[in-house]
Backbone as JSON, one array per atom type, in Angstrom:
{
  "sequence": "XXXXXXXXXXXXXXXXXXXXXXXXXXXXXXXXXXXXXXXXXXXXXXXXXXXXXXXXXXXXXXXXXXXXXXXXXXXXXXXXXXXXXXXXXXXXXXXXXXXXXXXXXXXXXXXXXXXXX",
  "N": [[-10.08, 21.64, -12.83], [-9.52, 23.36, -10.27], [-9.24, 25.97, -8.3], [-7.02, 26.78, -8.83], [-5.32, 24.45, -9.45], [-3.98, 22.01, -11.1], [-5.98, 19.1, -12.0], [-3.98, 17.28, -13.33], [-1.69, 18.06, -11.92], [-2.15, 17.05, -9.32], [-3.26, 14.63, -9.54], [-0.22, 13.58, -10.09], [1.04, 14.18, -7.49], [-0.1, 13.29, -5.67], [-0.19, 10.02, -6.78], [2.67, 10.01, -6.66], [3.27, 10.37, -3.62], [1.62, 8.33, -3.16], [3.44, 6.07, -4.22], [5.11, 6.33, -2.85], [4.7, 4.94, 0.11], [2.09, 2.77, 0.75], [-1.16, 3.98, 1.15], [-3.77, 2.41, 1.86], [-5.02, 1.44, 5.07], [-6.24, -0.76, 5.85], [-8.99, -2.79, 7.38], [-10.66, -2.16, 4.46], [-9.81, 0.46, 4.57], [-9.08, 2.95, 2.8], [-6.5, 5.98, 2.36], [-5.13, 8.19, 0.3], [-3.17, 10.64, 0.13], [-2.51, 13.88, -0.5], [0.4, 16.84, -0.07], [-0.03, 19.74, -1.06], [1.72, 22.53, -3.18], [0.31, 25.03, -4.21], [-2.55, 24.86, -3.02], [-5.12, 26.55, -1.34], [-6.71, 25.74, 0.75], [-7.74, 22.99, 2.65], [-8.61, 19.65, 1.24], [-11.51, 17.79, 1.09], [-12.02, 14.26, -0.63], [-14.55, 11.78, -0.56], [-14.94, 8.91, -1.26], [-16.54, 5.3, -2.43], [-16.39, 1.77, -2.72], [-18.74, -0.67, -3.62], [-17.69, -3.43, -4.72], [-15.08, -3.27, -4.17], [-11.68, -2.48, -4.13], [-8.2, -3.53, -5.12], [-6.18, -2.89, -3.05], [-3.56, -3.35, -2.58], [-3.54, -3.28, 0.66], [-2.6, -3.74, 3.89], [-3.62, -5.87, 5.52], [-4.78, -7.57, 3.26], [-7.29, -7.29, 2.65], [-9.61, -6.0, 0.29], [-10.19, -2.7, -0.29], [-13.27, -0.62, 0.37], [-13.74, 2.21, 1.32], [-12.62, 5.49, 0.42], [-10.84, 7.86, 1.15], [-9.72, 10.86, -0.07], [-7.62, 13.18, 0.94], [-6.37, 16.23, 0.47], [-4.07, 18.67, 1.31], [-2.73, 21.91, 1.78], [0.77, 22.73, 1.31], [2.13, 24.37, 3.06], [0.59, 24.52, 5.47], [1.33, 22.6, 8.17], [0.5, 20.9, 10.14], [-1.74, 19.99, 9.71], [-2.48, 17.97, 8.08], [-1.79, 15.71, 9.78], [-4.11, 15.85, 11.53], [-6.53, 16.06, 9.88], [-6.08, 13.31, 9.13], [-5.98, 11.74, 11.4], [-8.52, 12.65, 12.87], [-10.42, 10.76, 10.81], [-8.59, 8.33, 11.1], [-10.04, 7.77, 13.49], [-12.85, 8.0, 13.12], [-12.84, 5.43, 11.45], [-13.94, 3.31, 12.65], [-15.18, -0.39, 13.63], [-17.43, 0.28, 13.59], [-18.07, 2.74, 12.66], [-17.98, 2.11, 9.72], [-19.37, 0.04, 9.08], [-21.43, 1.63, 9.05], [-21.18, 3.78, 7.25], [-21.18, 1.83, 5.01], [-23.41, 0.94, 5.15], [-25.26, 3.37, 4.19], [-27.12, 4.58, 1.87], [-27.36, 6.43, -0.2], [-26.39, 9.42, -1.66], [-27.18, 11.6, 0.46], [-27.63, 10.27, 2.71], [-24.58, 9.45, 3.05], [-23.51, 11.88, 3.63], [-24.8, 12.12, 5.92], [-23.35, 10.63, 7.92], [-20.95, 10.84, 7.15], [-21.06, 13.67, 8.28], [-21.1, 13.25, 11.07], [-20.69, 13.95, 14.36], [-16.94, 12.47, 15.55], [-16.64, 10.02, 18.12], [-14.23, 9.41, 20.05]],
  "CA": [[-9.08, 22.45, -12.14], [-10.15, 23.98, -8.96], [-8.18, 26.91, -6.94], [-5.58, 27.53, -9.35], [-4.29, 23.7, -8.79], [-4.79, 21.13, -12.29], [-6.45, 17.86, -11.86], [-2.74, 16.66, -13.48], [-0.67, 17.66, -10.64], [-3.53, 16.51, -8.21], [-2.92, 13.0, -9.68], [1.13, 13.52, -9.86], [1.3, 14.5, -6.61], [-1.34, 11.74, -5.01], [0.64, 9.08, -7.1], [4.01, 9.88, -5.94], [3.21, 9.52, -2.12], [1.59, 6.39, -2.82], [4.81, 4.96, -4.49], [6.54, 6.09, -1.23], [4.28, 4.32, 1.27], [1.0, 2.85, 0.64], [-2.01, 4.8, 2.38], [-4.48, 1.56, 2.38], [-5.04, 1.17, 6.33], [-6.85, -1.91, 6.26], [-10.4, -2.46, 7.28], [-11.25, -1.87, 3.47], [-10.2, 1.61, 4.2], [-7.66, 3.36, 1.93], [-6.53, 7.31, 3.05], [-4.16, 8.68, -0.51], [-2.71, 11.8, 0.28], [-0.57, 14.53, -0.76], [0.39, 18.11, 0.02], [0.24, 20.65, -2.3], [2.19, 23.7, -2.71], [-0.64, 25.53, -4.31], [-3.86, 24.69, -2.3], [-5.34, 27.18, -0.74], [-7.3, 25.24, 1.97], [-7.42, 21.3, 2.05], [-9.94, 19.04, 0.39], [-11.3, 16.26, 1.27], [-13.07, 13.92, -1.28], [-15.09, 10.27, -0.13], [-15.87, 7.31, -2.55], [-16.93, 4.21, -1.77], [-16.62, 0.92, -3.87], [-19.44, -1.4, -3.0], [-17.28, -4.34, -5.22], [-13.75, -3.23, -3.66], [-10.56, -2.32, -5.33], [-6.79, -3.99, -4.92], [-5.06, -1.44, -2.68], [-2.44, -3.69, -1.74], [-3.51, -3.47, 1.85], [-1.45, -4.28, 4.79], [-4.33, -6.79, 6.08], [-5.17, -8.48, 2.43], [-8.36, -7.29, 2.17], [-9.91, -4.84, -0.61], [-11.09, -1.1, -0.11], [-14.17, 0.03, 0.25], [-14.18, 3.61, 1.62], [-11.55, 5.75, -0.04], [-10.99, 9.41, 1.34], [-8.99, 11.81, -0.29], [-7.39, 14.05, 1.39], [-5.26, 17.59, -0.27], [-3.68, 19.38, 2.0], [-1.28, 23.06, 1.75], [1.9, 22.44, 1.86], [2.84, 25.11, 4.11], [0.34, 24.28, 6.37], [2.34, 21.86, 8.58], [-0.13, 20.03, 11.15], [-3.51, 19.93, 9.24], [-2.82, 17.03, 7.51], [-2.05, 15.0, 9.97], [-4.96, 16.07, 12.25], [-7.47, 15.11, 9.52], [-5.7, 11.83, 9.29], [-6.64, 11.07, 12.6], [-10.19, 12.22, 12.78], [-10.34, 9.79, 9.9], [-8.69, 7.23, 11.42], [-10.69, 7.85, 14.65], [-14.11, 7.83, 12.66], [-12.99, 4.33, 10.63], [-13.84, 2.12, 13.55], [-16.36, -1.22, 12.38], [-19.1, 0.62, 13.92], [-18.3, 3.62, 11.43], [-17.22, 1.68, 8.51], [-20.88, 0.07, 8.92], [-22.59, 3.27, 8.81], [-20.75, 4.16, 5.71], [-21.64, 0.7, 3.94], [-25.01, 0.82, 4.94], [-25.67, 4.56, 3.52], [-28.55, 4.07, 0.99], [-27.74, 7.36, -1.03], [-25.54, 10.43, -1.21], [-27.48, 12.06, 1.42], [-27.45, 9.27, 3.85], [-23.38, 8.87, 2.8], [-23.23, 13.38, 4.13], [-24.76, 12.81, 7.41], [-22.56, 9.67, 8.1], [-19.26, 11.55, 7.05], [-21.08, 14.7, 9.2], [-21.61, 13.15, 12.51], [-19.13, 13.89, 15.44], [-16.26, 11.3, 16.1], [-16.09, 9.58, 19.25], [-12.59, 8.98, 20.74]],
  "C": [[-9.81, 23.3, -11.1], [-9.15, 24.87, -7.84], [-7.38, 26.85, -7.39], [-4.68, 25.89, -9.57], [-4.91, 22.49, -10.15], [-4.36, 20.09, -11.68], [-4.96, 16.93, -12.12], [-1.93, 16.5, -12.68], [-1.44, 17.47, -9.63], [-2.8, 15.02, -8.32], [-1.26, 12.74, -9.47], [1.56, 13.33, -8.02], [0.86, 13.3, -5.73], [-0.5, 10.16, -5.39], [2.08, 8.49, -6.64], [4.25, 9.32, -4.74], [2.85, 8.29, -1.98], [2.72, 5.09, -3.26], [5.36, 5.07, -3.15], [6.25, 4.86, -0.33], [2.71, 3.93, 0.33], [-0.26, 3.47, 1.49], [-3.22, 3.76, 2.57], [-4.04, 1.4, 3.9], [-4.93, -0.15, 6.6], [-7.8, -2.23, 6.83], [-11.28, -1.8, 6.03], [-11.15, -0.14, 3.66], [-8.68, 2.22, 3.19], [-7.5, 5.51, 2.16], [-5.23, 8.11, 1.96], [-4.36, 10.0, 0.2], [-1.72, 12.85, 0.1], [-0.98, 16.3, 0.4], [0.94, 19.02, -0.76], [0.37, 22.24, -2.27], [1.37, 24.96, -2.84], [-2.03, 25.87, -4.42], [-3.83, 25.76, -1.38], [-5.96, 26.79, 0.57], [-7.01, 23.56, 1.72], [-8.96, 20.82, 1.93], [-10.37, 17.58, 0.82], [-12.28, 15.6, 0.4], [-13.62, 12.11, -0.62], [-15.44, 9.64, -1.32], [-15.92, 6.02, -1.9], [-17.22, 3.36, -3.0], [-17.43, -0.29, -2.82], [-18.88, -2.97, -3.67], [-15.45, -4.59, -4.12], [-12.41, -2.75, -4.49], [-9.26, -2.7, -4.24], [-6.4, -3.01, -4.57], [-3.63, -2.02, -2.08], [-2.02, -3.49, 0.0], [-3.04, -4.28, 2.99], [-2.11, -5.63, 5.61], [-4.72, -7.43, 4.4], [-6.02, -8.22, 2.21], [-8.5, -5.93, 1.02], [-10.38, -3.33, -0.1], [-11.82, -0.94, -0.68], [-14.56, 1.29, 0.32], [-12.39, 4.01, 1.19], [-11.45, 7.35, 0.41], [-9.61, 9.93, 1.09], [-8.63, 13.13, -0.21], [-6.06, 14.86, 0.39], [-4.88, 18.46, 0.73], [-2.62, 20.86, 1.33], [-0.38, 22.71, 2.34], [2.15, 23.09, 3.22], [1.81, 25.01, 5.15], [0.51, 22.76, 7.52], [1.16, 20.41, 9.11], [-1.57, 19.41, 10.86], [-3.68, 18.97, 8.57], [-3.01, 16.02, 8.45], [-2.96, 15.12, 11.45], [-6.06, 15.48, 11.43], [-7.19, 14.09, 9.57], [-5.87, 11.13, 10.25], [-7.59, 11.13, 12.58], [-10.41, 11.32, 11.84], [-10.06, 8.52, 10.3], [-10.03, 6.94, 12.72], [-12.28, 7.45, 13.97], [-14.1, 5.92, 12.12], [-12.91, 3.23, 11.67], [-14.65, 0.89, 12.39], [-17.65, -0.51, 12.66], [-19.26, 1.7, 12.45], [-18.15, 3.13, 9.54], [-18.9, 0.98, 8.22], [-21.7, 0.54, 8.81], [-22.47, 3.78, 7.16], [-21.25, 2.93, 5.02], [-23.51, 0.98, 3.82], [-26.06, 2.18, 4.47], [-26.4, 3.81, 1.96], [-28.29, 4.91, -0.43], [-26.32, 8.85, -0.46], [-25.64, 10.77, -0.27], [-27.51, 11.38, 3.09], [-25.78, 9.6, 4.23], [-22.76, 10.62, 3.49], [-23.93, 12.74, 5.32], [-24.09, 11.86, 7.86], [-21.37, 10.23, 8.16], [-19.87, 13.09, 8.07], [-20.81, 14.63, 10.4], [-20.47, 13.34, 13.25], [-18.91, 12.6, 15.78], [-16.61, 10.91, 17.47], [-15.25, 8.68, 19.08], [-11.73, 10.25, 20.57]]
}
C-alpha cells in the first residue's frame, strides 16, 4: 500500500479499464492504466517480459515492455500527456534499447533519456 491507496484497488481499478478497452498498443508494447481518486501524484511502473505475455494485442503479437501508469483522478490532462511521451518513446529504435538493457541500471537510463518527436 503506498500513499494511502491499497494494492487491491490498484488492481480493481487497472482491471476494470482493461475490460473497457484493451491498452496493448502493439509493437510488444502494452500501456494498463487507470485513474485513481486517491493518488496523490501519478506512478509510473516498467516491466519487461523477455518470453512475452498474451495481451490480446491489436497486431497479434505478445508484450514485451509493460508500463504502468496511475494517475489522480482529478488531475485531468496528465494522463494523457504521459501516454504520449510513452507512445512517442516506443518507436523500434526505443523498443530496442529497452530489449537490449543488460540490467536494471542499463533498463533507468533507457527509460531516462529524452524523447525525440
Amino acid at each position: 500500500e503506498a500513499s494511502g491507496v491499497s494494492a487491491e484497488n490498484l488492481t480493481i481499478e487497472v482491471h476494470s479499464r482493461e475490460r473497457l478497452m484493451g491498452t496493448a498498443t502493439g509493437g510488444g508494447v502494452a500501456i494498463p492504466h487507470a485513474r485513481i481518486e486517491s493518488l496523490q501524484r501519478p506512478v509510473l511502473a516498467f516491466g519487461r517480459s523477455s518470453g512475452g505475455v498474451d495481451w490480446d494485442a491489436p497486431d497479434g503479437q505478445l508484450v514485451h515492455f509493460v508500463f504502468l501508469l496511475l494517475t489522480p483522478a482529478r488531475q485531468e490532462g496528465v494522463q494523457l500527456q504521459i501516454l504520449a511521451s510513452i507512445a512517442r518513446g516506443m518507436t523500434s529504435d526505443g523498443r530496442e534499447l529497452l530489449g537490449g538493457a543488460r540490467d536494471a541500471g542499463e533498463l533507468r537510463s533507457v527509460l531516462g533519456r529524452p524523447l525525440n518527436g
